[in-house]
């Protein structure tokens, strides 16, 4: 009878152990599921944050792109403005003793009174051409000081020619490549170019450019100066139909210059 009493007890103990084991297994599964769910939720939150970050990066990139586009637009406008205001492609270079004599223009033998103002004759003609073409003015000046008196100036010019002098220039063109048309103005001295013009053509290679002479004279017009320019600048196009005027008529030459420029297409 004692053995019979033990069996039910053992059986109950086994059932209880199995039940406890089942509960423990169930609790473990639940904990793992909760941990898995927590990890999944954390991953989802992380993915959401990454997505937001990516969205922010794209937005920032979009702003950068817009700024870059704006900068590019500004640069383009600046370039366009620079091109549209880059200045004339016409240079009007001239030599007048009045600006190289070391005295006021009125005291020089090479001046004329234009509209009540004393000016070197070639300066006056150059400004008339500028008024019609919009070109840039350039005064050819030398370190040499020329006599203000008319008689002394003519003698000095003859001496320079005899010596085949090349007076040193004190003004220089810094942006020659910007110009494709160059008006060249000078007085006729002893049927030739003033020697500073020889210095000018020695200094600058005007190949491929168009040269248009204009001058003042006291009866000799251009003499052979245009053919001389062609020899000095053989690779330039020299317009032989230049403008020449008697020095006494310089103050009233504006109308004739306008007509001449129309004739040659300027």
PDB file of C-alpha atoms in Angstrom:
ATOM      1  CA  UNK A   1       0.000   0.000   0.000  1.00  0.00           C
ATOM      2  CA  UNK A   2       2.907   2.247   0.607  1.00  0.00           C
ATOM      3  CA  UNK A   3       4.044   1.886  -3.005  1.00  0.00           C
ATOM      4  CA  UNK A   4       0.587   2.800  -4.290  1.00  0.00           C
ATOM      5  CA  UNK A   5       0.650   6.043  -2.322  1.00  0.00           C
ATOM      6  CA  UNK A   6       4.025   7.019  -3.819  1.00  0.00           C
ATOM      7  CA  UNK A   7       2.955   6.685  -7.469  1.00  0.00           C
ATOM      8  CA  UNK A   8       0.255   9.353  -7.414  1.00  0.00           C
ATOM      9  CA  UNK A   9       2.695  11.713  -5.677  1.00  0.00           C
ATOM     10  CA  UNK A  10       5.389  11.099  -8.235  1.00  0.00           C
ATOM     11  CA  UNK A  11       2.870  11.572 -11.028  1.00  0.00           C
ATOM     12  CA  UNK A  12       1.678  14.853  -9.595  1.00  0.00           C
ATOM     13  CA  UNK A  13       5.230  16.041  -9.208  1.00  0.00           C
ATOM     14  CA  UNK A  14       5.947  15.211 -12.850  1.00  0.00           C
ATOM     15  CA  UNK A  15       2.846  17.014 -14.028  1.00  0.00           C
ATOM     16  CA  UNK A  16       3.747  20.051 -11.953  1.00  0.00           C
ATOM     17  CA  UNK A  17       7.301  20.090 -13.330  1.00  0.00           C
ATOM     18  CA  UNK A  18       6.025  19.834 -16.888  1.00  0.00           C
ATOM     19  CA  UNK A  19       3.603  22.644 -16.256  1.00  0.00           C
ATOM     20  CA  UNK A  20       6.325  24.847 -14.822  1.00  0.00           C
ATOM     21  CA  UNK A  21       8.606  24.016 -17.722  1.00  0.00           C
ATOM     22  CA  UNK A  22       5.858  24.973 -20.154  1.00  0.00           C
ATOM     23  CA  UNK A  23       5.307  28.266 -18.426  1.00  0.00           C
ATOM     24  CA  UNK A  24       9.030  28.990 -18.448  1.00  0.00           C
ATOM     25  CA  UNK A  25       9.239  28.243 -22.169  1.00  0.00           C
ATOM     26  CA  UNK A  26       6.239  30.414 -22.884  1.00  0.00           C
ATOM     27  CA  UNK A  27       7.708  33.264 -20.857  1.00  0.00           C
ATOM     28  CA  UNK A  28      11.010  32.993 -22.723  1.00  0.00           C
ATOM     29  CA  UNK A  29       9.261  33.126 -26.087  1.00  0.00           C
ATOM     30  CA  UNK A  30       7.353  36.210 -25.043  1.00  0.00           C
ATOM     31  CA  UNK A  31      10.529  37.960 -23.897  1.00  0.00           C
ATOM     32  CA  UNK A  32      12.279  37.150 -27.170  1.00  0.00           C
ATOM     33  CA  UNK A  33       9.280  38.383 -29.162  1.00  0.00           C
ATOM     34  CA  UNK A  34       9.201  41.588 -27.144  1.00  0.00           C
ATOM     35  CA  UNK A  35      12.937  42.096 -27.694  1.00  0.00           C
ATOM     36  CA  UNK A  36      12.519  41.384 -31.424  1.00  0.00           C
ATOM     37  CA  UNK A  37       9.613  43.809 -31.636  1.00  0.00           C
ATOM     38  CA  UNK A  38      11.627  46.450 -29.809  1.00  0.00           C
ATOM     39  CA  UNK A  39      14.515  45.937 -32.199  1.00  0.00           C
ATOM     40  CA  UNK A  40      12.165  46.145 -35.197  1.00  0.00           C
ATOM     41  CA  UNK A  41      10.626  49.363 -33.850  1.00  0.00           C
ATOM     42  CA  UNK A  42      14.090  50.821 -33.214  1.00  0.00           C
ATOM     43  CA  UNK A  43      15.135  49.864 -36.727  1.00  0.00           C
ATOM     44  CA  UNK A  44      12.008  51.460 -38.102  1.00  0.00           C
ATOM     45  CA  UNK A  45      12.690  54.644 -36.135  1.00  0.00           C
ATOM     46  CA  UNK A  46      16.268  54.626 -37.381  1.00  0.00           C
ATOM     47  CA  UNK A  47      15.085  54.168 -40.948  1.00  0.00           C
ATOM     48  CA  UNK A  48      12.664  57.022 -40.510  1.00  0.00           C
ATOM     49  CA  UNK A  49      15.455  59.231 -39.180  1.00  0.00           C
ATOM     50  CA  UNK A  50      17.696  58.236 -42.090  1.00  0.00           C
ATOM     51  CA  UNK A  51      14.897  59.066 -44.502  1.00  0.00           C
ATOM     52  CA  UNK A  52      14.379  62.458 -42.865  1.00  0.00           C
ATOM     53  CA  UNK A  53      18.108  63.084 -42.950  1.00  0.00           C
ATOM     54  CA  UNK A  54      18.221  62.106 -46.603  1.00  0.00           C
ATOM     55  CA  UNK A  55      15.296  64.392 -47.279  1.00  0.00           C
ATOM     56  CA  UNK A  56      17.133  67.203 -45.495  1.00  0.00           C
ATOM     57  CA  UNK A  57      20.261  66.508 -47.522  1.00  0.00           C
ATOM     58  CA  UNK A  58      18.278  66.593 -50.755  1.00  0.00           C
ATOM     59  CA  UNK A  59      16.671  69.861 -49.673  1.00  0.00           C
ATOM     60  CA  UNK A  60      20.062  71.303 -48.816  1.00  0.00           C
ATOM     61  CA  UNK A  61      21.393  70.048 -52.131  1.00  0.00           C
ATOM     62  CA  UNK A  62      18.453  71.689 -53.848  1.00  0.00           C
ATOM     63  CA  UNK A  63      19.212  74.987 -52.131  1.00  0.00           C
ATOM     64  CA  UNK A  64      22.880  74.663 -53.059  1.00  0.00           C
ATOM     65  CA  UNK A  65      21.894  73.912 -56.617  1.00  0.00           C
ATOM     66  CA  UNK A  66      19.621  76.941 -56.702  1.00  0.00           C
ATOM     67  CA  UNK A  67      22.379  79.104 -55.232  1.00  0.00           C
ATOM     68  CA  UNK A  68      24.796  77.694 -57.769  1.00  0.00           C
ATOM     69  CA  UNK A  69      22.298  78.396 -60.505  1.00  0.00           C
ATOM     70  CA  UNK A  70      21.853  81.925 -59.217  1.00  0.00           C
ATOM     71  CA  UNK A  71      25.628  82.400 -59.057  1.00  0.00           C
ATOM     72  CA  UNK A  72      25.923  81.045 -62.575  1.00  0.00           C
ATOM     73  CA  UNK A  73      23.187  83.397 -63.726  1.00  0.00           C
ATOM     74  CA  UNK A  74      24.906  86.334 -62.037  1.00  0.00           C
ATOM     75  CA  UNK A  75      28.188  85.331 -63.656  1.00  0.00           C
ATOM     76  CA  UNK A  76      26.515  85.083 -67.033  1.00  0.00           C
ATOM     77  CA  UNK A  77      24.929  88.497 -66.610  1.00  0.00           C
ATOM     78  CA  UNK A  78      28.290  89.911 -65.533  1.00  0.00           C
ATOM     79  CA  UNK A  79      29.989  88.394 -68.561  1.00  0.00           C
ATOM     80  CA  UNK A  80      27.253  89.687 -70.834  1.00  0.00           C
ATOM     81  CA  UNK A  81      27.494  93.123 -69.274  1.00  0.00           C
ATOM     82  CA  UNK A  82      31.251  93.055 -69.617  1.00  0.00           C
ATOM     83  CA  UNK A  83      30.935  92.167 -73.283  1.00  0.00           C
ATOM     84  CA  UNK A  84      28.305  94.785 -73.930  1.00  0.00           C
ATOM     85  CA  UNK A  85      30.306  97.534 -72.190  1.00  0.00           C
ATOM     86  CA  UNK A  86      33.738  96.387 -73.288  1.00  0.00           C
ATOM     87  CA  UNK A  87      34.357  99.620 -75.174  1.00  0.00           C
ATOM     88  CA  UNK A  88      34.895 100.513 -78.817  1.00  0.00           C
ATOM     89  CA  UNK A  89      37.028  98.469 -81.201  1.00  0.00           C
ATOM     90  CA  UNK A  90      38.195 101.752 -82.761  1.00  0.00           C
ATOM     91  CA  UNK A  91      41.307 103.583 -81.589  1.00  0.00           C
ATOM     92  CA  UNK A  92      42.030 107.152 -82.662  1.00  0.00           C
ATOM     93  CA  UNK A  93      45.762 107.756 -82.188  1.00  0.00           C
ATOM     94  CA  UNK A  94      47.251 111.128 -83.008  1.00  0.00           C
ATOM     95  CA  UNK A  95      50.420 113.171 -82.637  1.00  0.00           C
ATOM     96  CA  UNK A  96      50.416 116.906 -82.150  1.00  0.00           C
ATOM     97  CA  UNK A  97      53.370 119.081 -81.216  1.00  0.00           C
ATOM     98  CA  UNK A  98      51.025 121.146 -79.058  1.00  0.00           C
ATOM     99  CA  UNK A  99      50.935 118.314 -76.487  1.00  0.00           C
ATOM    100  CA  UNK A 100      54.692 117.764 -76.686  1.00  0.00           C
ATOM    101  CA  UNK A 101      56.048 121.305 -76.465  1.00  0.00           C
ATOM    102  CA  UNK A 102      55.907 121.711 -72.695  1.00  0.00           C
ATOM    103  CA  UNK A 103      53.692 124.798 -72.933  1.00  0.00           C
ATOM    104  CA  UNK A 104      49.972 125.519 -73.008  1.00  0.00           C
ATOM    105  CA  UNK A 105      48.318 124.648 -76.316  1.00  0.00           C
ATOM    106  CA  UNK A 106      47.685 128.321 -77.063  1.00  0.00           C
ATOM    107  CA  UNK A 107      51.420 129.032 -76.907  1.00  0.00           C
ATOM    108  CA  UNK A 108      52.196 126.274 -79.400  1.00  0.00           C
ATOM    109  CA  UNK A 109      52.517 126.779 -83.130  1.00  0.00           C
ATOM    110  CA  UNK A 110      50.425 123.609 -83.634  1.00  0.00           C
ATOM    111  CA  UNK A 111      47.205 124.752 -82.001  1.00  0.00           C
ATOM    112  CA  UNK A 112      43.858 125.876 -83.368  1.00  0.00           C
ATOM    113  CA  UNK A 113      40.985 127.534 -81.563  1.00  0.00           C
ATOM    114  CA  UNK A 114      37.960 125.259 -81.759  1.00  0.00           C
ATOM    115  CA  UNK A 115      34.678 126.418 -80.248  1.00  0.00           C
ATOM    116  CA  UNK A 116      36.563 129.011 -78.245  1.00  0.00           C
ATOM    117  CA  UNK A 117      39.083 126.519 -76.846  1.00  0.00           C
ATOM    118  CA  UNK A 118      42.759 126.262 -77.744  1.00  0.00           C
ATOM    119  CA  UNK A 119      43.669 122.739 -78.876  1.00  0.00           C
ATOM    120  CA  UNK A 120      46.364 121.016 -80.815  1.00  0.00           C
ATOM    121  CA  UNK A 121      45.132 120.703 -84.376  1.00  0.00           C
ATOM    122  CA  UNK A 122      45.408 116.911 -84.480  1.00  0.00           C
ATOM    123  CA  UNK A 123      43.674 116.615 -81.111  1.00  0.00           C
ATOM    124  CA  UNK A 124      40.801 118.697 -82.477  1.00  0.00           C
ATOM    125  CA  UNK A 125      40.472 116.478 -85.562  1.00  0.00           C
ATOM    126  CA  UNK A 126      40.696 113.329 -83.439  1.00  0.00           C
ATOM    127  CA  UNK A 127      37.858 114.523 -81.219  1.00  0.00           C
ATOM    128  CA  UNK A 128      35.725 115.222 -84.288  1.00  0.00           C
ATOM    129  CA  UNK A 129      36.298 111.649 -85.452  1.00  0.00           C
ATOM    130  CA  UNK A 130      35.504 110.366 -81.973  1.00  0.00           C
ATOM    131  CA  UNK A 131      32.202 112.257 -81.976  1.00  0.00           C
ATOM    132  CA  UNK A 132      31.165 110.308 -85.087  1.00  0.00           C
ATOM    133  CA  UNK A 133      32.622 106.865 -84.342  1.00  0.00           C
ATOM    134  CA  UNK A 134      32.736 106.583 -80.556  1.00  0.00           C
ATOM    135  CA  UNK A 135      36.366 105.451 -80.731  1.00  0.00           C
ATOM    136  CA  UNK A 136      38.925 105.741 -77.946  1.00  0.00           C
ATOM    137  CA  UNK A 137      41.474 108.576 -78.072  1.00  0.00           C
ATOM    138  CA  UNK A 138      45.201 108.025 -77.673  1.00  0.00           C
ATOM    139  CA  UNK A 139      47.729 110.849 -77.700  1.00  0.00           C
ATOM    140  CA  UNK A 140      51.167 109.844 -79.002  1.00  0.00           C
ATOM    141  CA  UNK A 141      53.579 111.686 -76.728  1.00  0.00           C
ATOM    142  CA  UNK A 142      57.351 111.684 -76.494  1.00  0.00           C
ATOM    143  CA  UNK A 143      60.047 112.304 -73.936  1.00  0.00           C
ATOM    144  CA  UNK A 144      61.384 114.813 -76.460  1.00  0.00           C
ATOM    145  CA  UNK A 145      60.188 118.399 -75.936  1.00  0.00           C
ATOM    146  CA  UNK A 146      59.384 120.121 -79.211  1.00  0.00           C
ATOM    147  CA  UNK A 147      59.793 123.867 -79.821  1.00  0.00           C
ATOM    148  CA  UNK A 148      56.658 125.936 -79.390  1.00  0.00           C
ATOM    149  CA  UNK A 149      57.700 128.515 -81.979  1.00  0.00           C
ATOM    150  CA  UNK A 150      56.614 127.668 -85.519  1.00  0.00           C
ATOM    151  CA  UNK A 151      59.917 128.466 -87.223  1.00  0.00           C
ATOM    152  CA  UNK A 152      61.951 126.610 -84.620  1.00  0.00           C
ATOM    153  CA  UNK A 153      59.603 123.638 -84.837  1.00  0.00           C
ATOM    154  CA  UNK A 154      60.012 123.300 -88.597  1.00  0.00           C
ATOM    155  CA  UNK A 155      63.792 123.483 -88.294  1.00  0.00           C
ATOM    156  CA  UNK A 156      63.754 120.912 -85.510  1.00  0.00           C
ATOM    157  CA  UNK A 157      61.566 118.575 -87.585  1.00  0.00           C
ATOM    158  CA  UNK A 158      64.027 118.848 -90.512  1.00  0.00           C
ATOM    159  CA  UNK A 159      66.921 118.008 -88.200  1.00  0.00           C
ATOM    160  CA  UNK A 160      65.113 114.915 -86.875  1.00  0.00           C
ATOM    161  CA  UNK A 161      64.527 113.733 -90.433  1.00  0.00           C
ATOM    162  CA  UNK A 162      68.168 114.231 -91.369  1.00  0.00           C
ATOM    163  CA  UNK A 163      69.191 112.151 -88.364  1.00  0.00           C
ATOM    164  CA  UNK A 164      66.477 109.524 -88.998  1.00  0.00           C
ATOM    165  CA  UNK A 165      65.671 109.988 -85.308  1.00  0.00           C
ATOM    166  CA  UNK A 166      63.369 107.748 -83.289  1.00  0.00           C
ATOM    167  CA  UNK A 167      62.099 109.860 -80.376  1.00  0.00           C
ATOM    168  CA  UNK A 168      61.326 107.797 -77.275  1.00  0.00           C
ATOM    169  CA  UNK A 169      57.596 107.522 -76.642  1.00  0.00           C
ATOM    170  CA  UNK A 170      56.266 108.333 -73.180  1.00  0.00           C
ATOM    171  CA  UNK A 171      52.719 107.029 -73.738  1.00  0.00           C
ATOM    172  CA  UNK A 172      51.902 103.450 -74.661  1.00  0.00           C
ATOM    173  CA  UNK A 173      48.839 101.465 -75.732  1.00  0.00           C
ATOM    174  CA  UNK A 174      48.206  98.764 -73.129  1.00  0.00           C
ATOM    175  CA  UNK A 175      45.282  96.997 -74.814  1.00  0.00           C
ATOM    176  CA  UNK A 176      46.108  97.033 -78.523  1.00  0.00           C
ATOM    177  CA  UNK A 177      44.419  93.645 -79.067  1.00  0.00           C
ATOM    178  CA  UNK A 178      41.054  95.256 -78.255  1.00  0.00           C
ATOM    179  CA  UNK A 179      41.169  97.314 -81.445  1.00  0.00           C
ATOM    180  CA  UNK A 180      40.823  96.262 -85.062  1.00  0.00           C
ATOM    181  CA  UNK A 181      40.507  99.737 -86.605  1.00  0.00           C
ATOM    182  CA  UNK A 182      43.084 102.434 -85.883  1.00  0.00           C
ATOM    183  CA  UNK A 183      42.818 106.012 -87.102  1.00  0.00           C
ATOM    184  CA  UNK A 184      46.273 107.630 -87.258  1.00  0.00           C
ATOM    185  CA  UNK A 185      46.523 111.426 -87.169  1.00  0.00           C
ATOM    186  CA  UNK A 186      49.615 113.573 -87.768  1.00  0.00           C
ATOM    187  CA  UNK A 187      50.770 116.853 -89.290  1.00  0.00           C
ATOM    188  CA  UNK A 188      52.652 116.823 -92.591  1.00  0.00           C
ATOM    189  CA  UNK A 189      56.239 117.827 -91.789  1.00  0.00           C
ATOM    190  CA  UNK A 190      58.525 118.353 -94.770  1.00  0.00           C
ATOM    191  CA  UNK A 191      56.375 116.041 -96.945  1.00  0.00           C
ATOM    192  CA  UNK A 192      56.858 113.188 -94.462  1.00  0.00           C
ATOM    193  CA  UNK A 193      55.561 111.693 -91.232  1.00  0.00           C
ATOM    194  CA  UNK A 194      56.781 113.325 -88.025  1.00  0.00           C
ATOM    195  CA  UNK A 195      59.556 111.126 -86.641  1.00  0.00           C
ATOM    196  CA  UNK A 196      57.504 110.172 -83.545  1.00  0.00           C
ATOM    197  CA  UNK A 197      55.197 108.347 -85.974  1.00  0.00           C
ATOM    198  CA  UNK A 198      58.148 106.194 -87.034  1.00  0.00           C
ATOM    199  CA  UNK A 199      58.709 105.392 -83.363  1.00  0.00           C
ATOM    200  CA  UNK A 200      55.023 104.512 -83.074  1.00  0.00           C
ATOM    201  CA  UNK A 201      55.051 102.101 -86.018  1.00  0.00           C
ATOM    202  CA  UNK A 202      58.311 100.578 -84.794  1.00  0.00           C
ATOM    203  CA  UNK A 203      56.703  99.846 -81.426  1.00  0.00           C
ATOM    204  CA  UNK A 204      53.420  98.349 -82.612  1.00  0.00           C
ATOM    205  CA  UNK A 205      52.749  95.492 -84.996  1.00  0.00           C
ATOM    206  CA  UNK A 206      49.399  96.356 -86.560  1.00  0.00           C
ATOM    207  CA  UNK A 207      49.127  93.206 -88.673  1.00  0.00           C
ATOM    208  CA  UNK A 208      45.526  92.326 -89.502  1.00  0.00           C
ATOM    209  CA  UNK A 209      44.225  95.712 -88.434  1.00  0.00           C
ATOM    210  CA  UNK A 210      42.752  98.508 -90.547  1.00  0.00           C
ATOM    211  CA  UNK A 211      44.694 101.785 -90.495  1.00  0.00           C
ATOM    212  CA  UNK A 212      42.947 105.001 -91.516  1.00  0.00           C
ATOM    213  CA  UNK A 213      45.189 108.079 -91.856  1.00  0.00           C
ATOM    214  CA  UNK A 214      44.094 111.674 -91.261  1.00  0.00           C
ATOM    215  CA  UNK A 215      46.287 114.748 -91.260  1.00  0.00           C
ATOM    216  CA  UNK A 216      46.634 118.509 -91.432  1.00  0.00           C
ATOM    217  CA  UNK A 217      48.925 120.289 -93.863  1.00  0.00           C
ATOM    218  CA  UNK A 218      49.957 123.677 -95.177  1.00  0.00           C
ATOM    219  CA  UNK A 219      49.540 122.865 -98.850  1.00  0.00           C
ATOM    220  CA  UNK A 220      51.178 119.420 -99.257  1.00  0.00           C
ATOM    221  CA  UNK A 221      48.185 117.254 -98.251  1.00  0.00           C
ATOM    222  CA  UNK A 222      49.386 113.682 -97.549  1.00  0.00           C
ATOM    223  CA  UNK A 223      52.496 113.809 -99.782  1.00  0.00           C
ATOM    224  CA  UNK A 224      53.799 110.200 -99.709  1.00  0.00           C
ATOM    225  CA  UNK A 225      52.922 109.498 -96.076  1.00  0.00           C
ATOM    226  CA  UNK A 226      50.211 106.927 -96.801  1.00  0.00           C
ATOM    227  CA  UNK A 227      52.542 104.788 -98.900  1.00  0.00           C
ATOM    228  CA  UNK A 228      55.121 105.131 -96.119  1.00  0.00           C
ATOM    229  CA  UNK A 229      52.603 103.734 -93.609  1.00  0.00           C
ATOM    230  CA  UNK A 230      51.932 100.826 -95.974  1.00  0.00           C
ATOM    231  CA  UNK A 231      55.656 100.081 -96.027  1.00  0.00           C
ATOM    232  CA  UNK A 232      55.957 100.288 -92.248  1.00  0.00           C
ATOM    233  CA  UNK A 233      52.885  98.091 -91.646  1.00  0.00           C
ATOM    234  CA  UNK A 234      52.846  95.686 -94.628  1.00  0.00           C
ATOM    235  CA  UNK A 235      50.401  93.231 -93.031  1.00  0.00           C
ATOM    236  CA  UNK A 236      47.797  95.841 -92.167  1.00  0.00           C
ATOM    237  CA  UNK A 237      45.035  97.182 -94.399  1.00  0.00           C
ATOM    238  CA  UNK A 238      45.759 100.872 -94.995  1.00  0.00           C
ATOM    239  CA  UNK A 239      42.833 102.961 -96.248  1.00  0.00           C
ATOM    240  CA  UNK A 240      44.267 105.250 -98.909  1.00  0.00           C
ATOM    241  CA  UNK A 241      41.229 107.537 -98.899  1.00  0.00           C
ATOM    242  CA  UNK A 242      42.280 109.313 -95.711  1.00  0.00           C
ATOM    243  CA  UNK A 243      41.137 112.695 -94.479  1.00  0.00           C
ATOM    244  CA  UNK A 244      43.385 115.687 -95.059  1.00  0.00           C
ATOM    245  CA  UNK A 245      42.694 119.326 -94.316  1.00  0.00           C
ATOM    246  CA  UNK A 246      44.624 122.568 -94.458  1.00  0.00           C
ATOM    247  CA  UNK A 247      45.646 123.569 -90.947  1.00  0.00           C
ATOM    248  CA  UNK A 248      43.782 126.892 -91.310  1.00  0.00           C
ATOM    249  CA  UNK A 249      40.514 124.997 -91.842  1.00  0.00           C
ATOM    250  CA  UNK A 250      40.757 122.629 -88.871  1.00  0.00           C
ATOM    251  CA  UNK A 251      38.257 124.531 -86.655  1.00  0.00           C
ATOM    252  CA  UNK A 252      35.510 124.103 -89.270  1.00  0.00           C
ATOM    253  CA  UNK A 253      36.296 120.524 -90.323  1.00  0.00           C
ATOM    254  CA  UNK A 254      33.591 118.648 -88.371  1.00  0.00           C
ATOM    255  CA  UNK A 255      31.091 118.549 -91.226  1.00  0.00           C
ATOM    256  CA  UNK A 256      33.693 117.420 -93.760  1.00  0.00           C
ATOM    257  CA  UNK A 257      34.867 114.693 -91.368  1.00  0.00           C
ATOM    258  CA  UNK A 258      31.300 113.427 -90.927  1.00  0.00           C
ATOM    259  CA  UNK A 259      30.856 113.246 -94.720  1.00  0.00           C
ATOM    260  CA  UNK A 260      34.200 111.481 -95.151  1.00  0.00           C
ATOM    261  CA  UNK A 261      33.402 108.892 -92.497  1.00  0.00           C
ATOM    262  CA  UNK A 262      30.100 108.160 -94.212  1.00  0.00           C
ATOM    263  CA  UNK A 263      31.910 107.648 -97.507  1.00  0.00           C
ATOM    264  CA  UNK A 264      34.346 105.112 -96.059  1.00  0.00           C
ATOM    265  CA  UNK A 265      31.702 103.301 -94.032  1.00  0.00           C
ATOM    266  CA  UNK A 266      32.373 104.603 -90.524  1.00  0.00           C
TER     267      UNK A 266
END
